[in-house]
Every structure is written in C-alpha cells, then in structure tokens.
Amino acid sequence: MTAIPRTTAIDPASVDLRTRLGKLELPHPILAASGCFAYGQQFADFMDLRRLAGLSTKGISPKPRFGNPLPRICETSSGMLNSIGLENVGAEAFLAEKLPFLAELGISVWVNFFGEDFASYVECARLLEAGRGHGIDVLEMNISCPNIKKGGIEFGTVPEVAHRLTRACVEVTDLPIVVKLTPNVADVVAMADAVAQAGAAGVSLINTLTGMAIDVRTRRPRIATMYGGLSGPAIKPVALRMVHQVATALPQLPICGMGGILGGEDALEFIMAGACCVQVGTANFARPDAALVVLDELRARMADLGIGSVSEVVGCIRPLPPEAPRVDPAG
Amino acid sequence: MTALALPSQFSARVDVNRSLGGGYVVLEFSGVSGGALGEVVAGQFVMLRGEWGRELLNPRAFSVLWSEPDGRFAVLLKAYGQGTSRLVASPVGARVTVTGPLGRGFRPTDGAVTQLLVAGGVGLPPLHLQARQASARGQAARLELFYGGRDRDDLVLLGDFEAWGVRSVLATEDGSVGARGFVTAPLEQRLVDARAAGEAVEILSCGPTPMLAAVRHIGLRHDVPTWLCLEEEMACGFGVCLGCAVPVHGARPYQYCCSDGPVFEAKQVRWP
Ligand SMILES: Cc1cc2nc3c(=O)[nH]c(=O)nc-3n(C[C@H](O)[C@H](O)[C@H](O)COP(=O)(O)OP(=O)(O)OC[C@H]3O[C@@H](n4cnc5c(N)ncnc54)[C@H](O)[C@@H]3O)c2cc1C
Ligand SMILES: Cc1cc2nc3c(=O)[nH]c(=O)nc-3n(C[C@H](O)[C@H](O)[C@H](O)COP(=O)(O)O)c2cc1C
Ligand code: FES
C-alpha cells in the first residue's frame, strides 16, 4: 500500500505561496510565459498585472524582426502549433518603449532574449544589461529557437555549444541568466548540466515541441513553415518528465517549469516534479486572466490538500513503493 | 476607423439560440455580474469560448451583430469546425467567456459619400451593424447593401435592411433570389454608374476570402476607396500571439488582423 500524505484541509489564506529561484524571491510561483504575454501592456485591460509574480517578455533580439509568412498558427488536439518567427521590436526599442511600463509594475520582469548567431546572443545580453536597475530582473536566454538561421539549432542541442554560449553571455551582464531549454533533445539533463556549469542561475523547462499538422483537402501543411512549436496541455506530460529528470539529477539547479499549465493543479504538478516557479503560456489566449486563475486555484488546491507552503512540496514526489515479492507455491 | 470602448473579459450566458435556416444561427448573450461590451463599432469583434475543457483551447472570433448598453449582445454564426459547431449547439443558459470589443471597425458614413456594403455568408454582421447604426442616425439612405450567397437560404436578416430603408441588391449562385451569379457583377455595374453620375462612393466589405479578393480587385480597378474586414486564424484576439498576420505594403511586411484590423484598406493589403 502506498502511504498517502494525510490531507486535512486548511484555510486557503494561511497557505504560504512564497518561493525562490536561487537568490530571486517571489511572492508566489506563477509567472506569464514568453511569447504568450507580449510586453504585458495589452493585459492591463483585463487583469491586475501586479498580482502576477512576474512575466517573461516576447523574445528580444538585438535588431527588430518581422516574423514568418502566414499561416503562423493552427490549433491541434489540446494544443496549438506556432511559427511566429520570433518577431520582436528589438533590444533598443524594448528598453526605450516597453521596459518603463514593466518597471512600474513592481513584479519580476524576465526578458526573454536570443540572437541570430553566437555574437548576436552576446550582443543582446550586453544591450539588455542596460536595463539592470531599470526594471529587468532576469534574462531568460532562449537557446531553443527552431526558426533562426543555420547553426541556431546547435545552441539548444549540443551541450558544449550551449555551455560556451551561456558562459559568454554570463560574462557580459550582472543580471542572472535563466536558460530556456528545448525539449527537442535526447538528453535534457546533459543540456541543463552544461549551462549550469557555465553560470546559469537556473533553467526554464520547456519550450515548445517541434510538430506538424496537415490539411488533407489542400495537401498542404497547416502552418507556412511546415513545422512549428507545439504548446498547450498536449505537451504537459513531456514537460513534467523533463522537469523531474533535471530536478533529480541536478538538485541545486533552480527550475522554472512550463508546458500546458491551465489550472492550479497543473502548476502543483510542476512544483512537485521539482520546479520552484512556473510560467503560464498558451492558456493566456483562452482567457487573458488565465495566470490569475492558476494562482487562485493553486492556493485553493493546496489548502484542500493541507499543504501549508510551496517550499515543502517543491520536488516532493517519491517513486511508488515496490510490489510485494511474488511467491510461487509450485516453484 | 475608430475604436471606442476599452475591451474587457467577462462571463456571459446564452439567452437565445435562434436558427435562421440555411445553417445560420443568431446567438444572443447577456453579461453576467455586470459584464458588458459597451459601445461597439461595426466590424469590431469578440472572442468567445464556451466551457470546452482541455481539448479545444483557443477562443473563436465573431463579429458583433448588435450590442446593447445593458450588456446584451448577439453574433451570427454557422457551424464550420469544432468551435463553431459547439457554439451553434449551445443551449439557453450555457456560459461563455467573452473578450471584447476588439479590433478597429469601419468608419461611419460622413453623409457625403455613399457606402456600398458588400456582404457574403457569415460576413454579414459588420455590415448589418453599420446599417443599423446609420439608420439610427437617419443616414440609411447613404447606404446600399450588395449581398450574395449560394441560394435563397444563404441570405439572412434581409427584413432588417428593408425596415431600416437600406436598398438591397441581391445575387445568388443558383438564381433563386436576385441576379444569378456573384454579387460582384452588380457591384461593378454600380461603380460604373456612379462614375458616370459623378457620385462619390466607397466600398465596405466582409465575407469569404475569395469574395474579398474579388472586391479588392474591383475597388482598385475603379479607384474607389475600399475597406475589407478580414479573417485570419486567431489565438488571442488582442495583439499578443502575433499569429494573425496580414501581409501589407509599406514599411513593415505584416500587420495584425486583430489589433490593426480586422478592417484594412484594400490597397494596403498585399494580396496577389
Ligand atoms: C475578425 C473575425 C470575425 C469573425 N466573425 C465571424 C462571424 O461573425 N460569424 C462566424 O460564423 N464566423 C466568424 N469568424 C470566423 C470564425 O471565427 C471561424 O469560423 C472559426 O475561427 C473557425 O472555427 P471552428 O472552430 O469552427 O473551426 P476549426 O475547427 O478551428 O477549423 C476548421 C478548419 O478551418 C480553418 N480555419 C479556422 N479558422 C479559420 C478562419 N478564420 N478562416 C479560414 N479558415 C479557418 C482551420 O485551419 C481548420 O483547418 C470570424 C473570424 C474572424 C477572424
Ligand atoms: C505563440 C507563442 C509564441 C512563443 N514565443 C516564445 C518566445 O518568443 N520565446 C520563448 O522562449 N518561448 C516562446 N514560446 C514558448 C512558451 O513560452 C512556452 O515555453 C511554451 O508555449 C510552453 O508553455 P504553454 O504550453 O503554457 O504555452 C511561445 C509560445 C507560443 C504559443
Ligand atoms: S490573434 Fe493573437 S495577435 Fe492577433
């Protein structure tokens, strides 16, 4: 029999949601995910942004980018494919036009960034360093861009390359760098280890899974670039597995978990797998206040289960006990 | 193009689910706990999502058919894929999450120009609302409807235009009502006549993309200001996901259907 923890419901108001990612302290574990929250501003019409622990911006590159041909998105079972093409305003315009709004919010501002080659990654980290003390709290380095120039794929899939890239970016900024890893690898632990050794403050897990959808009437792919990034509940089991693998192998490395979080229970699963905070992505499209729904449900669910604090359940899951040994009277 | 009310997110319930025949359905909603769209510009839309669980994630876009200050509003739709099929089957009392009003709509008539409203299929609502609002301002005579469909059942809510005093030119592919063929034929004749009479006209159109493509060419060919209400696949509906790109001419290759549109000037759209 499995020992199931005692579950005496407690008062939701007494649940301590505080958490930390390395040195970064957060009032609770719920942030909004990159590419699913733009630069935050549009959401102000629908919700109190100050209730979020933080948000990750659309990926920023040194120069503005215009993005991919259309169609760029299509819905699939329990998820969606996207190939936006990392369209963004560029580092300079971000610092001048978008950051002041975010700085005012008083929440943790993570700037997701990438480069088109090695040098432009470093360039971007250097440019964004100017935002330290002016609103930027974390640089989230996206090394999992499926749709940038040749060679780009290596940043996210070859541990030595990721190591060198992370080291080079860490050297040009005093901001903590959280490296966002791609699930499109055979050994995610090797990638996490490589960037941790290079000075990453943590890892974000996971970016989208490469996928495809076909319109059988037209015999064409449903997004223009043929393959795109799959997100939403469809990828949650993969994301949980990766968070757990990294948390188990590298217990000192802080993890921000994401992939298909729609409700409080999803967030709690990620926390139990080993994430100290989580991001809500695709769910923001279903309803703009999705991240706050996750937050409210997380508190309620923890209270239900008698869990008094986030810190006591980060990475708490244990394997099932072994089966009883078999006795064969005939043998 | 103007946008008035700030968008909000609220819960609404289905008050009326009325079939118009031909597969068309009008869904009327009322906002729960004070939720309301407020003033809506013709062409603006809402994102609607029913209680769809985890399988069907994204909300779907619908042009607003009408909206009242008390929080009631309506959309016109037809079952197409998964989202619309579920909405069409909504019983009275069903709950939806609403985000809106979103986007930039058509500009109203200034009284000096005749607006030719060119509609097809579920593209009727923006033009229906434009006519309703013009009629409320006593300007119905400045509007004319060009409405095309496959057959008699494909033309709905005609009585409203008649009641408002908006002239209608109809066309059906099977010839069961109005001219036989596409409505773009009488539209083009109307432009020729306007040119001859020195009359100022502009085109406002919403409907299936092939129809909009034809209307765009006609507008460009006759050098008539033409506004198209476009449809692109959307995830968020308010400028966040960058999924709904529309190819345009100018400094940037794309604009966004949800936040820059859905109404675009024909000459701006980068189509073949
Ligand atoms: C601004 C705007 C206003 C709209 N107003 C109305 C309205 O008033 N009434 C109405 O009935 N519909 C309207 N639509 C269209 C409506 O949102 C679509 O019918 C809907 O997105 C399709 O959803 P579905 O779940 O039925 O189909 P799905 O199951 O999502 O899709 C089935 C197939 O259709 C394709 N598809 C999905 N969306 C579109 C699209 N928008 N255009 C072309 N192909 C698509 C998909 O790629 C898929 O292959 C509007 C769309 C937009 C963008
Ligand atoms: C439309 C869209 C755009 C995205 N853009 C970015 C991006 O610019 N940078 C990035 O690191 N991740 C990006 N992502 C990935 C998300 O941040 C997230 O890792 C992923 O979608 C999984 O979470 P979800 O299932 O909650 O969406 C994007 C996702 C979507 C759906
Ligand atoms: S639908 Fe998301 S940006 Fe337009």
XYZ file of C-alpha atoms and ligand atoms in Angstrom:
691
model
C 0.000 0.000 0.000
C 1.251 3.491 -0.828
C 1.465 5.858 2.098
C -0.712 8.775 1.031
C 0.037 12.001 2.903
C -2.613 12.998 5.426
C -4.941 15.526 3.804
C -6.694 17.742 6.283
C -7.914 20.846 4.518
C -6.515 24.116 5.828
C -7.532 27.744 5.468
C -6.558 28.950 1.961
C -5.483 32.294 3.426
C -2.887 30.501 5.526
C -1.144 28.850 2.561
C 2.341 30.281 2.161
C 2.911 30.637 -1.581
C 6.311 32.317 -1.338
C 9.065 30.719 -3.341
C 12.542 31.477 -4.634
C 14.530 30.800 -7.749
C 18.094 30.896 -6.499
C 18.511 34.351 -4.997
C 15.347 35.691 -6.587
C 12.456 35.867 -4.134
C 8.915 35.619 -5.466
C 5.610 36.166 -3.626
C 4.173 33.082 -5.333
C 5.182 30.728 -8.159
C 3.038 31.986 -11.060
C 4.566 33.952 -13.942
C 3.376 34.554 -17.512
C 5.354 32.855 -20.300
C 7.343 34.353 -23.128
C 5.555 34.931 -26.416
C 2.181 34.482 -24.757
C 2.134 37.803 -22.941
C 3.757 40.220 -25.442
C 5.274 43.037 -23.371
C 2.485 42.904 -20.813
C 0.652 46.059 -21.760
C -2.319 44.529 -23.577
C -3.273 42.573 -20.463
C -3.753 45.665 -18.332
C -7.292 45.987 -19.760
C -8.224 42.574 -18.381
C -6.410 41.991 -15.118
C -4.344 43.447 -12.316
C -0.843 42.673 -13.564
C 0.569 43.360 -10.116
C -0.939 40.122 -8.872
C 1.483 38.108 -11.028
C 4.798 37.046 -9.511
C 6.333 38.086 -12.782
C 6.304 37.767 -16.531
C 8.637 36.829 -19.330
C 8.570 39.111 -22.363
C 8.378 38.171 -26.010
C 11.870 37.073 -27.125
C 14.089 40.092 -27.852
C 16.893 40.148 -30.427
C 19.491 42.905 -30.928
C 17.653 44.186 -34.021
C 13.893 44.169 -34.689
C 12.495 41.162 -36.587
C 9.358 40.964 -38.715
C 8.463 37.296 -38.393
C 7.313 34.479 -40.649
C 4.821 34.177 -43.501
C 1.277 33.066 -42.705
C -0.438 30.960 -41.601
C 1.616 31.141 -38.428
C -0.646 29.255 -36.031
C -3.104 26.404 -36.017
C -4.974 24.646 -33.290
C -4.378 20.928 -32.659
C -5.834 18.496 -30.115
C -5.262 20.008 -26.670
C -2.713 22.423 -28.034
C -1.581 24.624 -30.861
C 1.300 24.903 -33.307
C 3.041 28.207 -33.846
C 5.734 29.513 -36.086
C 5.720 33.223 -35.375
C 9.349 33.687 -36.382
C 10.465 35.437 -33.209
C 9.067 38.738 -34.358
C 10.013 41.469 -31.857
C 10.736 45.168 -31.531
C 14.498 44.749 -30.943
C 16.544 45.487 -27.828
C 16.765 49.234 -28.270
C 13.042 49.828 -28.744
C 12.296 47.374 -25.948
C 14.418 49.311 -23.460
C 13.059 52.673 -24.555
C 9.382 51.902 -25.177
C 8.372 48.705 -23.381
C 10.510 48.452 -20.258
C 9.279 51.621 -18.486
C 5.736 50.203 -18.323
C 7.015 46.883 -16.937
C 9.324 48.578 -14.419
C 6.330 50.381 -12.912
C 4.541 47.132 -12.096
C 6.887 46.077 -9.337
C 6.790 42.422 -10.366
C 9.663 40.215 -11.509
C 10.479 41.159 -15.096
C 12.207 38.448 -17.124
C 13.418 39.498 -20.529
C 13.470 36.568 -22.899
C 16.231 37.049 -25.487
C 18.027 35.340 -28.339
C 20.469 36.086 -31.118
C 20.758 35.079 -34.732
C 24.284 33.773 -34.189
C 26.783 33.437 -31.342
C 27.922 37.052 -31.470
C 24.398 38.452 -31.565
C 23.369 36.464 -28.468
C 26.235 38.079 -26.575
C 25.416 41.441 -28.101
C 21.807 41.112 -26.934
C 22.812 40.226 -23.357
C 25.141 43.218 -23.356
C 22.440 45.581 -24.639
C 19.892 44.324 -22.088
C 22.381 44.761 -19.237
C 21.470 48.470 -19.566
C 18.065 47.540 -18.125
C 19.571 46.299 -14.856
C 18.320 48.602 -12.110
C 15.707 49.938 -14.551
C 13.207 47.132 -14.304
C 14.870 43.977 -15.643
C 15.306 41.274 -13.008
C 16.253 38.220 -15.051
C 17.472 37.476 -18.563
C 15.823 34.354 -19.873
C 18.050 33.106 -22.652
C 16.125 31.218 -25.305
C 18.513 28.676 -26.843
C 15.678 26.734 -28.377
C 14.752 28.812 -31.393
C 13.658 26.393 -34.089
C 13.281 29.112 -36.707
C 16.517 31.047 -36.853
C 19.488 30.823 -39.186
C 21.589 27.737 -39.771
C 23.641 26.674 -36.808
C 20.992 28.032 -34.454
C 19.790 24.554 -33.650
C 23.176 23.688 -32.096
C 22.806 26.256 -29.327
C 19.985 24.270 -27.844
C 21.063 20.730 -28.662
C 24.841 20.422 -28.298
C 25.932 20.714 -24.649
C 29.405 22.152 -25.365
C 27.971 24.838 -27.633
C 25.302 25.763 -25.074
C 27.999 25.894 -22.418
C 30.185 28.298 -24.407
C 27.228 30.486 -25.320
C 25.969 30.678 -21.750
C 29.442 31.456 -20.413
C 29.901 34.238 -22.984
C 26.563 35.838 -22.062
C 27.064 35.471 -18.306
C 30.339 37.378 -18.689
C 28.734 40.495 -20.176
C 25.963 41.020 -17.627
C 25.419 41.022 -13.883
C 21.790 40.032 -14.378
C 21.003 36.412 -13.543
C 20.613 34.347 -16.712
C 17.998 31.618 -16.729
C 18.489 29.411 -19.783
C 15.350 28.215 -21.514
C 15.891 24.717 -22.836
C 14.268 22.947 -25.731
C 12.580 19.580 -25.248
C 13.741 18.567 -28.727
C 16.825 16.777 -27.408
C 17.668 13.232 -26.386
C 19.293 14.158 -23.059
C 17.889 17.249 -21.374
C 19.948 16.649 -18.233
C 23.184 16.974 -20.216
C 21.981 20.333 -21.554
C 20.933 21.585 -18.123
C 24.244 20.489 -16.644
C 26.196 22.236 -19.407
C 24.500 25.597 -18.866
C 24.609 25.267 -15.073
C 28.381 24.718 -15.226
C 28.616 27.860 -17.359
C 26.983 30.001 -14.690
C 23.262 29.888 -15.479
C 21.156 30.940 -12.490
C 18.532 28.382 -13.423
C 16.715 26.761 -16.314
C 13.262 27.227 -17.823
C 11.693 23.974 -18.963
C 10.223 23.547 -21.537
C 9.953 25.453 -24.781
C 7.657 24.104 -27.499
C 7.981 20.635 -29.032
C 8.537 20.560 -32.784
C 5.400 19.352 -34.555
C 3.320 19.392 -37.709
C -0.304 19.445 -38.861
C -1.661 18.748 -42.341
C -4.727 19.967 -44.204
C -5.702 16.847 -46.163
C -8.010 18.749 -48.518
C -5.293 21.049 -49.805
C -2.437 18.571 -49.152
C -0.537 21.381 -47.503
C 0.965 21.927 -44.065
C -1.311 23.987 -41.826
C 1.463 26.432 -40.999
C 3.648 28.079 -43.607
C 6.991 26.903 -42.258
C 5.862 23.234 -42.370
C 6.957 22.511 -38.792
C 6.153 24.609 -35.753
C 6.241 24.629 -31.980
C 3.581 22.642 -30.143
C 2.329 24.106 -26.861
C -0.625 23.620 -24.521
C -1.860 20.680 -22.411
C -0.739 18.213 -25.102
C 2.911 18.737 -24.044
C 2.437 18.748 -20.272
C 3.477 15.135 -19.627
C 6.705 15.664 -21.578
C 7.409 18.881 -19.685
C 6.809 17.265 -16.308
C 9.108 14.390 -17.173
C 11.908 16.780 -18.139
C 11.480 18.959 -15.066
C 11.638 15.862 -12.899
C 14.693 14.446 -14.680
C 16.635 17.682 -14.275
C 15.479 18.238 -10.691
C 16.533 14.730 -9.759
C 19.925 14.849 -11.457
C 20.801 18.452 -10.563
C 19.061 19.214 -7.261
C 20.954 22.512 -6.788
C 19.779 23.988 -10.113
C 16.608 26.125 -9.823
C 13.923 25.243 -12.373
C 11.073 27.305 -13.771
C 8.552 24.824 -15.187
C 6.072 25.288 -18.009
C 4.131 23.489 -20.695
C 0.355 23.178 -20.769
C -0.492 24.756 -17.441
C -4.196 25.677 -17.461
C -5.133 25.357 -13.816
C -3.830 25.273 -10.258
C -3.437 21.528 -10.191
C -1.183 21.637 -13.269
C 1.041 24.170 -11.508
C 1.166 21.970 -8.414
C 2.269 19.000 -10.514
C 5.208 21.024 -11.865
C 6.144 22.138 -8.357
C 6.029 18.596 -7.049
C 8.165 17.486 -10.011
C 10.807 19.967 -8.896
C 10.010 23.421 -10.295
C 10.251 26.315 -7.847
C 8.127 28.532 -10.060
C 6.085 28.097 -13.250
C 5.020 30.039 -16.315
C 1.598 30.088 -17.936
C 1.715 30.370 -21.738
C -0.914 29.255 -24.216
C -3.649 29.424 -21.566
C -3.497 33.236 -21.761
C -5.111 33.029 -25.185
C -8.115 31.098 -23.879
C -8.732 33.871 -21.349
C -6.488 36.851 -20.659
C -6.626 36.416 -16.876
C -5.568 32.740 -17.069
C -2.449 33.179 -14.921
C -4.549 34.609 -12.093
C -6.975 31.707 -12.397
C -3.991 29.372 -11.992
C -2.840 31.344 -8.950
C -6.236 31.302 -7.237
C -6.739 27.622 -7.986
C -3.248 26.758 -6.744
C -3.954 28.343 -3.392
C -7.313 26.591 -3.137
C -5.931 23.206 -4.198
C -3.034 23.395 -1.740
C -5.452 24.301 1.049
C -7.644 21.332 0.101
C -4.687 19.017 0.309
C -3.475 20.513 3.568
C -0.222 21.772 2.041
C 0.916 24.748 4.111
C 3.658 26.092 1.879
C 5.140 25.838 -1.590
C 8.606 25.165 -0.218
C 7.515 21.950 1.451
C 6.358 20.399 -1.836
C 8.983 21.535 -4.365
C 10.338 18.270 -5.769
C 8.455 16.245 -3.154
C 7.357 13.327 -5.264
C 8.657 9.890 -4.455
C 8.542 6.730 -6.514
C 5.803 4.215 -5.880
C 6.824 1.544 -3.381
C 7.931 -1.767 -4.903
C 5.388 -4.525 -5.477
C 5.168 -7.340 -2.976
C 7.574 -10.144 -3.874
C 5.961 -12.986 -5.760
C 5.618 -16.354 -4.136
C 5.085 -19.275 -6.469
C 3.949 -22.313 -4.449
C 4.574 -24.583 -7.455
C 8.165 -23.480 -7.894
C -11.561 53.624 -38.328
C -12.242 54.160 -34.674
C -12.230 52.145 -31.505
C -14.297 53.396 -28.603
C -14.891 51.143 -25.625
C -11.913 49.531 -23.889
C -12.110 45.768 -24.111
C -12.896 43.675 -21.079
C -13.155 40.000 -20.232
C -16.389 38.748 -18.745
C -18.667 35.787 -18.454
C -21.952 35.715 -20.390
C -24.887 33.351 -20.732
C -26.772 32.309 -23.838
C -30.247 33.885 -23.723
C -31.455 32.963 -27.185
C -30.285 30.436 -29.779
C -32.295 31.203 -32.898
C -31.973 29.334 -36.190
C -32.405 31.441 -39.338
C -32.355 28.491 -41.738
C -29.533 27.642 -44.095
C -27.433 26.674 -41.075
C -27.290 30.254 -39.793
C -27.805 30.834 -36.101
C -28.103 34.004 -34.045
C -26.820 33.633 -30.505
C -27.902 36.302 -28.042
C -25.987 36.689 -24.796
C -26.240 38.700 -21.633
C -23.275 39.629 -19.491
C -23.099 38.002 -16.059
C -22.232 40.133 -12.991
C -22.335 43.413 -14.867
C -20.142 42.310 -17.784
C -20.889 44.254 -20.970
C -19.275 45.142 -24.266
C -20.297 48.771 -24.201
C -20.364 50.705 -27.433
C -19.230 48.690 -30.446
C -18.042 49.959 -33.818
C -19.314 47.932 -36.794
C -16.571 45.437 -37.661
C -15.328 45.041 -34.117
C -15.410 41.501 -32.780
C -15.454 39.402 -29.643
C -13.503 36.271 -28.754
C -15.885 33.613 -27.421
C -15.027 30.419 -25.622
C -17.548 28.001 -24.163
C -16.862 25.507 -21.414
C -14.720 23.444 -23.751
C -12.398 21.720 -21.284
C -8.806 20.999 -22.219
C -9.240 19.601 -25.699
C -10.249 22.718 -27.610
C -8.216 25.572 -26.250
C -8.439 28.793 -28.170
C -11.465 31.049 -28.272
C -13.072 31.886 -31.644
C -13.603 35.326 -33.188
C -17.094 36.621 -34.015
C -18.131 39.986 -35.368
C -20.649 41.725 -33.148
C -24.137 41.727 -34.689
C -25.532 44.120 -32.102
C -24.774 45.251 -28.578
C -26.951 46.993 -26.003
C -25.833 49.128 -23.061
C -27.459 46.639 -20.657
C -24.866 44.008 -21.537
C -26.841 42.030 -24.092
C -25.192 41.341 -27.448
C -25.516 38.956 -30.370
C -23.456 37.190 -33.002
C -24.395 35.442 -36.238
C -22.688 32.164 -36.987
C -22.745 28.916 -38.869
C -21.245 25.562 -37.873
C -17.902 25.288 -39.603
C -15.350 23.434 -37.479
C -15.084 22.373 -33.859
C -15.596 25.703 -32.090
C -18.493 26.961 -34.170
C -20.202 23.543 -34.023
C -20.124 23.619 -30.241
C -21.381 27.192 -30.082
C -24.222 26.540 -32.516
C -25.318 23.684 -30.251
C -25.253 25.873 -27.097
C -28.421 25.512 -25.043
C -30.014 28.549 -23.418
C -28.198 29.185 -20.150
C -24.807 27.942 -21.397
C -21.841 30.007 -20.237
C -19.172 31.569 -22.416
C -16.098 33.647 -21.672
C -16.154 36.853 -23.701
C -13.275 39.171 -24.511
C -14.122 42.360 -26.339
C -14.932 44.526 -28.103
C -11.697 44.023 -30.052
C -10.124 45.460 -33.186
C -10.879 48.526 -35.264
C -14.099 48.681 -37.201
C -15.477 50.545 -40.198
C -15.827 54.272 -40.126
C -19.360 55.626 -40.232
C -20.760 57.401 -43.288
C -19.963 61.077 -43.315
C -23.175 61.683 -45.230
C -21.411 62.906 -48.379
C -20.261 59.505 -49.633
C -22.494 56.562 -50.449
C -21.280 53.416 -48.714
C -21.721 50.212 -50.685
C -21.891 47.349 -48.196
C -20.760 44.103 -49.834
C -21.597 41.016 -47.803
C -21.373 37.260 -48.113
C -22.035 34.389 -45.715
C -21.125 34.990 -42.073
C -19.537 38.274 -43.166
C -22.916 39.944 -42.805
C -22.710 41.160 -39.146
C -20.282 44.100 -39.560
C -22.371 45.472 -42.427
C -25.634 44.762 -40.634
C -24.368 46.758 -37.640
C -23.095 49.542 -39.904
C -26.589 49.792 -41.407
C -28.292 49.647 -38.010
C -26.131 52.485 -36.717
C -26.538 54.595 -39.878
C -30.275 54.120 -39.682
C -30.300 55.266 -36.044
C -28.597 58.454 -37.203
C -31.086 58.884 -40.047
C -28.475 58.129 -42.711
C -29.818 54.856 -44.063
C -30.251 56.424 -47.491
C -26.470 56.794 -47.769
C -26.028 53.019 -47.628
C -26.691 50.255 -50.142
C -26.353 46.544 -49.495
C -24.847 44.144 -52.047
C -25.467 40.697 -50.657
C -24.504 37.445 -52.311
C -24.975 33.778 -51.461
C -25.337 30.313 -52.891
C -29.116 30.224 -52.714
C -32.181 31.737 -51.038
C -31.295 30.244 -47.629
C -27.861 31.818 -47.749
C -29.316 35.346 -47.467
C -30.487 36.147 -43.944
C -31.816 39.098 -41.940
C -32.944 40.821 -45.141
C -36.025 42.193 -43.400
C -33.854 44.341 -41.123
C -32.274 46.194 -44.028
C -35.714 46.717 -45.533
C -37.049 48.064 -42.229
C -34.149 50.492 -41.964
C -34.712 51.702 -45.510
C -31.399 50.436 -46.869
C -31.637 49.473 -50.536
C -30.508 45.909 -51.231
C -29.082 44.335 -54.348
C -29.114 40.554 -54.068
C -27.412 37.801 -56.010
C -27.471 34.015 -55.682
C -25.384 31.469 -57.490
C -28.497 29.392 -58.311
C -30.541 32.424 -59.274
C -33.264 31.704 -56.692
C -33.188 35.307 -55.475
C -31.865 38.412 -57.231
C -29.317 38.257 -60.025
C -27.820 34.876 -60.902
C -24.103 34.672 -60.114
C -21.794 36.585 -57.825
C -22.799 39.881 -56.256
C -19.579 41.415 -57.551
C -21.184 41.745 -61.021
C -23.926 44.212 -59.960
C -21.377 45.910 -57.682
C -19.107 46.620 -60.610
C -22.026 47.971 -62.654
C -22.926 50.250 -59.744
C -19.374 51.670 -59.739
C -19.580 52.361 -63.460
C -22.895 54.181 -62.968
C -21.516 56.176 -60.012
C -18.525 57.259 -62.047
C -20.814 58.386 -64.891
C -23.026 60.323 -62.478
C -20.056 61.841 -60.631
C -21.296 60.274 -57.402
C -18.826 59.650 -54.533
C -18.946 56.057 -53.296
C -16.857 53.775 -51.126
C -16.941 50.030 -50.544
C -17.154 48.262 -47.187
C -16.935 44.502 -47.468
C -16.913 41.404 -45.299
C -17.301 37.802 -46.367
C -15.420 34.759 -47.587
C -11.826 35.493 -48.579
C -12.330 34.738 -52.309
C -15.147 37.305 -52.334
C -12.959 39.874 -50.562
C -10.178 39.236 -53.066
C -12.599 39.938 -55.933
C -13.993 43.039 -54.221
C -10.458 44.285 -53.641
C -9.621 43.985 -57.339
C -12.832 45.749 -58.347
C -12.197 48.566 -55.869
C -8.631 49.023 -57.070
C -9.637 48.825 -60.740
C -12.289 51.524 -60.313
C -10.158 53.559 -57.939
C -12.855 53.543 -55.262
C -11.881 53.659 -51.560
C -12.410 50.070 -50.381
C -12.367 48.688 -46.843
C -12.165 44.977 -46.209
C -12.994 43.239 -42.952
C -10.564 40.295 -42.953
C -10.466 36.921 -41.240
C -7.268 35.244 -40.131
C -6.853 32.378 -37.766
C -6.504 33.886 -34.296
C -5.355 32.598 -30.939
C -5.600 35.599 -28.609
C -7.516 38.300 -30.495
C -5.740 41.241 -28.877
C -2.269 41.575 -30.344
C -0.292 39.176 -28.158
C 0.384 35.913 -30.012
C 1.262 37.573 -33.364
C -0.450 34.674 -35.089
C -2.949 36.640 -37.182
C -0.504 38.400 -39.501
C -1.908 40.102 -42.602
C 0.545 40.810 -45.424
C 0.619 44.535 -46.184
C 2.516 47.040 -48.294
C 4.645 49.662 -46.621
C 7.467 49.843 -44.108
C 6.538 46.576 -42.393
C 5.633 43.347 -44.198
C 2.817 42.430 -41.804
C 0.129 43.972 -39.690
C -2.189 42.153 -37.315
C -5.760 41.267 -38.147
C -6.910 41.506 -34.531
C -5.249 44.721 -33.416
C -4.535 46.723 -36.602
C -7.719 45.384 -38.267
C -9.826 43.438 -38.908
C -10.753 46.335 -41.227
C -7.972 47.147 -43.717
C -7.887 49.409 -46.731
C -7.806 47.265 -49.880
C -4.789 48.979 -51.395
C -2.801 48.359 -48.237
C -3.344 44.584 -48.283
C -0.538 42.666 -50.004
C -2.543 40.028 -51.843
C -1.952 38.739 -55.392
C -12.363 39.004 -37.047
C -13.152 37.761 -37.303
C -14.530 37.808 -37.276
C -15.290 36.654 -37.488
N -16.650 36.745 -37.435
C -17.397 35.640 -37.608
C -18.829 35.714 -37.529
O -19.392 36.789 -37.285
N -19.531 34.568 -37.700
C -18.909 33.355 -37.959
O -19.599 32.342 -38.103
N -17.575 33.274 -38.046
C -16.805 34.380 -37.871
N -15.428 34.286 -37.941
C -14.843 33.017 -38.236
C -14.840 32.134 -37.063
O -14.023 32.645 -36.030
C -14.319 30.845 -37.653
O -15.400 30.172 -38.230
C -13.669 29.993 -36.684
O -12.419 30.552 -36.318
C -13.490 28.612 -37.191
O -13.601 27.948 -36.031
P -14.097 26.488 -35.921
O -13.804 26.100 -34.535
O -15.476 26.355 -36.399
O -13.165 25.747 -36.936
P -11.848 24.949 -36.607
O -12.237 23.583 -36.176
O -10.979 25.755 -35.746
O -11.193 24.962 -38.011
C -11.503 24.098 -39.051
C -10.568 24.445 -40.195
O -10.757 25.790 -40.617
C -9.550 26.522 -40.606
N -9.867 27.841 -40.069
C -10.040 28.158 -38.782
N -10.337 29.448 -38.641
C -10.388 29.959 -39.875
C -10.657 31.237 -40.377
N -10.946 32.260 -39.589
N -10.632 31.416 -41.706
C -10.332 30.383 -42.531
N -10.065 29.152 -42.088
C -10.084 28.938 -40.794
C -8.636 25.772 -39.702
O -7.291 25.920 -40.077
C -9.118 24.354 -39.839
O -8.468 23.736 -40.912
C -14.653 35.417 -37.750
C -13.264 35.354 -37.787
C -12.504 36.500 -37.568
C -11.025 36.406 -37.587
C 2.589 31.940 -29.844
C 3.757 31.548 -28.987
C 4.936 32.307 -29.012
C 6.034 31.960 -28.226
N 7.164 32.745 -28.264
C 8.230 32.424 -27.473
C 9.399 33.252 -27.444
O 9.480 34.305 -28.096
N 10.456 32.853 -26.659
C 10.387 31.717 -25.889
O 11.347 31.411 -25.181
N 9.282 30.944 -25.875
C 8.204 31.258 -26.642
N 7.072 30.464 -26.615
C 7.063 29.254 -25.758
C 6.349 29.487 -24.434
O 6.959 30.494 -23.669
C 6.271 28.200 -23.614
O 7.577 27.756 -23.322
C 5.552 27.070 -24.314
O 4.487 27.563 -25.086
C 5.020 26.000 -23.342
O 4.105 26.528 -22.417
P 2.491 26.544 -22.628
O 2.100 25.162 -23.012
O 1.941 27.005 -21.322
O 2.239 27.501 -23.728
C 5.971 30.804 -27.393
C 4.782 30.053 -27.369
C 3.693 30.393 -28.137
C 2.436 29.558 -28.087
S -4.810 36.844 -32.691
Fe -3.109 36.968 -31.395
S -2.084 38.693 -32.241
Fe -3.880 38.624 -33.391
